[in-house]
PDB file of C-alpha atoms and ligand atoms in Angstrom:
ATOM      1  CA  UNK A 347       9.507 -23.286  28.784  1.00  0.00           C
ATOM      2  CA  UNK A 348       6.480 -24.987  27.304  1.00  0.00           C
ATOM      3  CA  UNK A 349       7.320 -26.355  23.893  1.00  0.00           C
ATOM      4  CA  UNK A 350       3.789 -25.927  22.584  1.00  0.00           C
ATOM      5  CA  UNK A 351       3.676 -22.308  23.700  1.00  0.00           C
ATOM      6  CA  UNK A 352       6.933 -21.691  21.891  1.00  0.00           C
ATOM      7  CA  UNK A 353       5.633 -23.443  18.818  1.00  0.00           C
ATOM      8  CA  UNK A 354       2.431 -21.363  18.953  1.00  0.00           C
ATOM      9  CA  UNK A 355       4.412 -18.147  19.209  1.00  0.00           C
ATOM     10  CA  UNK A 356       6.490 -19.170  16.232  1.00  0.00           C
ATOM     11  CA  UNK A 357       3.375 -19.795  14.166  1.00  0.00           C
ATOM     12  CA  UNK A 358       1.929 -16.431  15.135  1.00  0.00           C
ATOM     13  CA  UNK A 359       5.158 -14.578  14.254  1.00  0.00           C
ATOM     14  CA  UNK A 360       5.608 -16.360  10.936  1.00  0.00           C
ATOM     15  CA  UNK A 361       1.922 -15.828  10.129  1.00  0.00           C
ATOM     16  CA  UNK A 362       2.065 -12.104  10.773  1.00  0.00           C
ATOM     17  CA  UNK A 363       5.227 -11.692   8.746  1.00  0.00           C
ATOM     18  CA  UNK A 364       3.748 -13.591   5.819  1.00  0.00           C
ATOM     19  CA  UNK A 365       0.494 -11.635   5.912  1.00  0.00           C
ATOM     20  CA  UNK A 366       2.441  -8.383   6.130  1.00  0.00           C
ATOM     21  CA  UNK A 367       4.464  -9.277   3.060  1.00  0.00           C
ATOM     22  CA  UNK A 368       1.302 -10.363   1.273  1.00  0.00           C
ATOM     23  CA  UNK A 369      -0.411  -7.148   2.244  1.00  0.00           C
ATOM     24  CA  UNK A 370       2.483  -5.012   0.973  1.00  0.00           C
ATOM     25  CA  UNK A 371       2.568  -6.972  -2.301  1.00  0.00           C
ATOM     26  CA  UNK A 372      -1.125  -6.504  -2.805  1.00  0.00           C
ATOM     27  CA  UNK A 373      -0.850  -2.827  -1.926  1.00  0.00           C
ATOM     28  CA  UNK A 374       1.919  -2.441  -4.475  1.00  0.00           C
ATOM     29  CA  UNK A 375      -0.119  -4.219  -7.165  1.00  0.00           C
ATOM     30  CA  UNK A 376      -3.036  -1.932  -6.332  1.00  0.00           C
ATOM     31  CA  UNK A 377      -0.853   1.117  -6.645  1.00  0.00           C
ATOM     32  CA  UNK A 378       0.490  -0.005 -10.024  1.00  0.00           C
ATOM     33  CA  UNK A 379      -3.062  -0.445 -11.309  1.00  0.00           C
ATOM     34  CA  UNK A 380      -4.260   2.826  -9.810  1.00  0.00           C
ATOM     35  CA  UNK A 381      -1.371   4.767 -11.330  1.00  0.00           C
ATOM     36  CA  UNK A 382      -2.581   3.518 -14.688  1.00  0.00           C
ATOM     37  CA  UNK A 383      -6.023   4.816 -13.766  1.00  0.00           C
ATOM     38  CA  UNK A 384      -7.631   1.459 -13.047  1.00  0.00           C
ATOM     39  CA  UNK A 385      -9.916   1.234 -10.043  1.00  0.00           C
ATOM     40  CA  UNK A 386      -9.247  -1.905  -7.929  1.00  0.00           C
ATOM     41  CA  UNK A 387     -12.831  -2.019  -6.813  1.00  0.00           C
ATOM     42  CA  UNK A 388     -14.903  -1.623 -10.006  1.00  0.00           C
ATOM     43  CA  UNK A 389     -12.090  -2.190 -12.611  1.00  0.00           C
ATOM     44  CA  UNK A 390     -13.016   0.937 -14.527  1.00  0.00           C
ATOM     45  CA  UNK A 391     -10.398   3.375 -15.771  1.00  0.00           C
ATOM     46  CA  UNK A 392     -11.724   6.207 -13.664  1.00  0.00           C
ATOM     47  CA  UNK A 393      -9.084   6.778 -10.972  1.00  0.00           C
ATOM     48  CA  UNK A 394      -7.961  10.370 -10.531  1.00  0.00           C
ATOM     49  CA  UNK A 395      -5.257  11.835  -8.373  1.00  0.00           C
ATOM     50  CA  UNK A 396      -7.110  14.138  -5.995  1.00  0.00           C
ATOM     51  CA  UNK A 397      -4.403  14.890  -3.439  1.00  0.00           C
ATOM     52  CA  UNK A 398      -0.638  14.823  -3.328  1.00  0.00           C
ATOM     53  CA  UNK A 399       1.412  15.596  -0.288  1.00  0.00           C
ATOM     54  CA  UNK A 400       5.147  15.547   0.053  1.00  0.00           C
ATOM     55  CA  UNK A 401       7.060  15.657   3.283  1.00  0.00           C
ATOM     56  CA  UNK A 402      10.183  16.997   1.668  1.00  0.00           C
ATOM     57  CA  UNK A 403      12.587  16.677  -1.214  1.00  0.00           C
ATOM     58  CA  UNK A 404      13.462  13.037  -0.870  1.00  0.00           C
ATOM     59  CA  UNK A 405      10.793  11.991   1.560  1.00  0.00           C
ATOM     60  CA  UNK A 406       7.870   9.762   0.719  1.00  0.00           C
ATOM     61  CA  UNK A 407       4.819  11.241  -0.961  1.00  0.00           C
ATOM     62  CA  UNK A 408       1.264  10.590   0.057  1.00  0.00           C
ATOM     63  CA  UNK A 409      -0.908  10.182  -3.008  1.00  0.00           C
ATOM     64  CA  UNK A 410      -4.664  10.020  -2.716  1.00  0.00           C
ATOM     65  CA  UNK A 411      -6.712   8.647  -5.617  1.00  0.00           C
ATOM     66  CA  UNK A 412     -10.447   8.652  -6.029  1.00  0.00           C
ATOM     67  CA  UNK A 413     -12.508   6.620  -8.467  1.00  0.00           C
ATOM     68  CA  UNK A 414     -14.931   8.817 -10.390  1.00  0.00           C
ATOM     69  CA  UNK A 415     -17.232   5.849 -10.979  1.00  0.00           C
ATOM     70  CA  UNK A 416     -17.647   4.211  -7.553  1.00  0.00           C
ATOM     71  CA  UNK A 417     -16.042   6.790  -5.220  1.00  0.00           C
ATOM     72  CA  UNK A 418     -13.422   4.365  -4.033  1.00  0.00           C
ATOM     73  CA  UNK A 419     -10.584   6.261  -2.347  1.00  0.00           C
ATOM     74  CA  UNK A 420      -7.071   4.896  -1.909  1.00  0.00           C
ATOM     75  CA  UNK A 421      -4.035   6.470  -0.299  1.00  0.00           C
ATOM     76  CA  UNK A 422      -0.512   5.387  -0.985  1.00  0.00           C
ATOM     77  CA  UNK A 423       2.907   6.317   0.248  1.00  0.00           C
ATOM     78  CA  UNK A 424       5.426   6.316  -2.548  1.00  0.00           C
ATOM     79  CA  UNK A 425       9.110   7.136  -2.524  1.00  0.00           C
ATOM     80  CA  UNK A 426       9.845  10.630  -3.735  1.00  0.00           C
ATOM     81  CA  UNK A 427      12.548   9.406  -6.044  1.00  0.00           C
ATOM     82  CA  UNK A 428      14.836  12.292  -5.183  1.00  0.00           C
ATOM     83  CA  UNK A 429      15.148  15.603  -6.976  1.00  0.00           C
ATOM     84  CA  UNK A 430      15.958  14.090 -10.375  1.00  0.00           C
ATOM     85  CA  UNK A 431      12.311  13.130 -10.894  1.00  0.00           C
ATOM     86  CA  UNK A 432      11.419  16.813 -11.303  1.00  0.00           C
ATOM     87  CA  UNK A 433       8.758  16.636  -8.608  1.00  0.00           C
ATOM     88  CA  UNK A 434      10.790  18.748  -6.288  1.00  0.00           C
ATOM     89  CA  UNK A 435      11.235  22.503  -6.293  1.00  0.00           C
ATOM     90  CA  UNK A 436      14.403  23.386  -4.483  1.00  0.00           C
TER      91      UNK A 436
HETATM   92 ZN1  LIG B1390     -14.253   2.365  -8.960  1.00  0.00          ZN
END
Protein backbone atom coordinates (compact mmCIF):
# COMPACT_ATOMS: atom_id res chain seq x y z
CA UNK A 1 0.00 0.00 0.00
CA UNK A 2 1.37 3.36 -1.02
CA UNK A 3 1.71 5.58 2.01
CA UNK A 4 1.07 8.77 0.06
CA UNK A 5 -2.09 7.35 -1.45
CA UNK A 6 -3.32 6.43 2.01
CA UNK A 7 -2.44 9.88 3.28
CA UNK A 8 -4.25 11.48 0.34
CA UNK A 9 -7.36 9.41 1.01
CA UNK A 10 -7.28 10.42 4.67
CA UNK A 11 -7.10 14.09 3.71
CA UNK A 12 -10.04 13.70 1.32
CA UNK A 13 -12.18 11.91 3.92
CA UNK A 14 -11.40 14.38 6.70
CA UNK A 15 -11.97 17.27 4.29
CA UNK A 16 -15.38 16.03 3.21
CA UNK A 17 -16.46 15.37 6.80
CA UNK A 18 -15.37 18.84 7.90
CA UNK A 19 -17.09 20.53 4.96
CA UNK A 20 -20.25 18.51 5.61
CA UNK A 21 -20.31 19.60 9.26
CA UNK A 22 -19.62 23.17 8.21
CA UNK A 23 -22.40 23.00 5.63
CA UNK A 24 -24.90 21.66 8.16
CA UNK A 25 -23.92 24.36 10.66
CA UNK A 26 -24.37 27.06 8.08
CA UNK A 27 -27.69 25.57 7.00
CA UNK A 28 -28.86 25.57 10.59
CA UNK A 29 -27.79 29.19 11.08
CA UNK A 30 -29.64 30.07 7.89
CA UNK A 31 -32.76 28.30 9.11
CA UNK A 32 -32.65 30.12 12.45
CA UNK A 33 -32.44 33.45 10.65
CA UNK A 34 -35.14 32.57 8.15
CA UNK A 35 -37.53 31.42 10.87
CA UNK A 36 -37.19 34.91 12.30
CA UNK A 37 -38.06 36.25 8.85
CA UNK A 38 -34.57 37.39 7.88
CA UNK A 39 -33.45 36.70 4.33
CA UNK A 40 -29.87 35.29 4.19
CA UNK A 41 -29.33 36.84 0.79
CA UNK A 42 -30.50 40.45 1.14
CA UNK A 43 -30.77 40.62 4.98
CA UNK A 44 -34.28 42.06 4.84
CA UNK A 45 -37.05 40.83 7.08
CA UNK A 46 -39.15 39.62 4.19
CA UNK A 47 -39.08 35.83 4.39
CA UNK A 48 -42.43 34.10 4.23
CA UNK A 49 -43.36 30.48 4.61
CA UNK A 50 -44.85 29.52 1.27
CA UNK A 51 -44.99 25.75 1.58
CA UNK A 52 -45.03 23.22 4.38
CA UNK A 53 -45.02 19.50 3.87
CA UNK A 54 -45.02 16.82 6.47
CA UNK A 55 -44.29 13.17 5.92
CA UNK A 56 -46.17 12.07 9.01
CA UNK A 57 -46.73 12.68 12.67
CA UNK A 58 -43.17 12.52 13.90
CA UNK A 59 -41.40 12.68 10.56
CA UNK A 60 -39.37 15.61 9.35
CA UNK A 61 -41.13 18.55 7.76
CA UNK A 62 -40.11 20.26 4.57
CA UNK A 63 -40.46 24.00 4.92
CA UNK A 64 -40.09 26.29 1.94
CA UNK A 65 -39.49 29.99 2.48
CA UNK A 66 -39.48 32.73 -0.09
CA UNK A 67 -38.11 36.24 0.28
CA UNK A 68 -40.63 38.84 -0.81
CA UNK A 69 -37.87 41.32 -1.58
CA UNK A 70 -35.35 39.37 -3.69
CA UNK A 71 -37.25 36.13 -4.44
CA UNK A 72 -34.69 33.98 -2.69
CA UNK A 73 -36.15 30.55 -1.99
CA UNK A 74 -34.85 28.20 0.68
CA UNK A 75 -36.05 24.75 1.65
CA UNK A 76 -35.32 23.15 4.97
CA UNK A 77 -36.00 19.84 6.58
CA UNK A 78 -36.88 20.24 10.23
CA UNK A 79 -37.79 17.67 12.83
CA UNK A 80 -41.51 17.42 13.41
CA UNK A 81 -41.07 17.60 17.16
CA UNK A 82 -43.70 14.94 17.76
CA UNK A 83 -47.37 15.44 18.41
CA UNK A 84 -46.88 17.68 21.44
CA UNK A 85 -45.97 20.62 19.23
CA UNK A 86 -49.58 20.84 18.03
CA UNK A 87 -48.57 20.62 14.39
CA UNK A 88 -50.06 17.20 14.05
CA UNK A 89 -53.67 16.23 13.59
CA UNK A 90 -54.14 12.66 14.68
ZN1 LIG B 1 -34.08 38.52 0.16
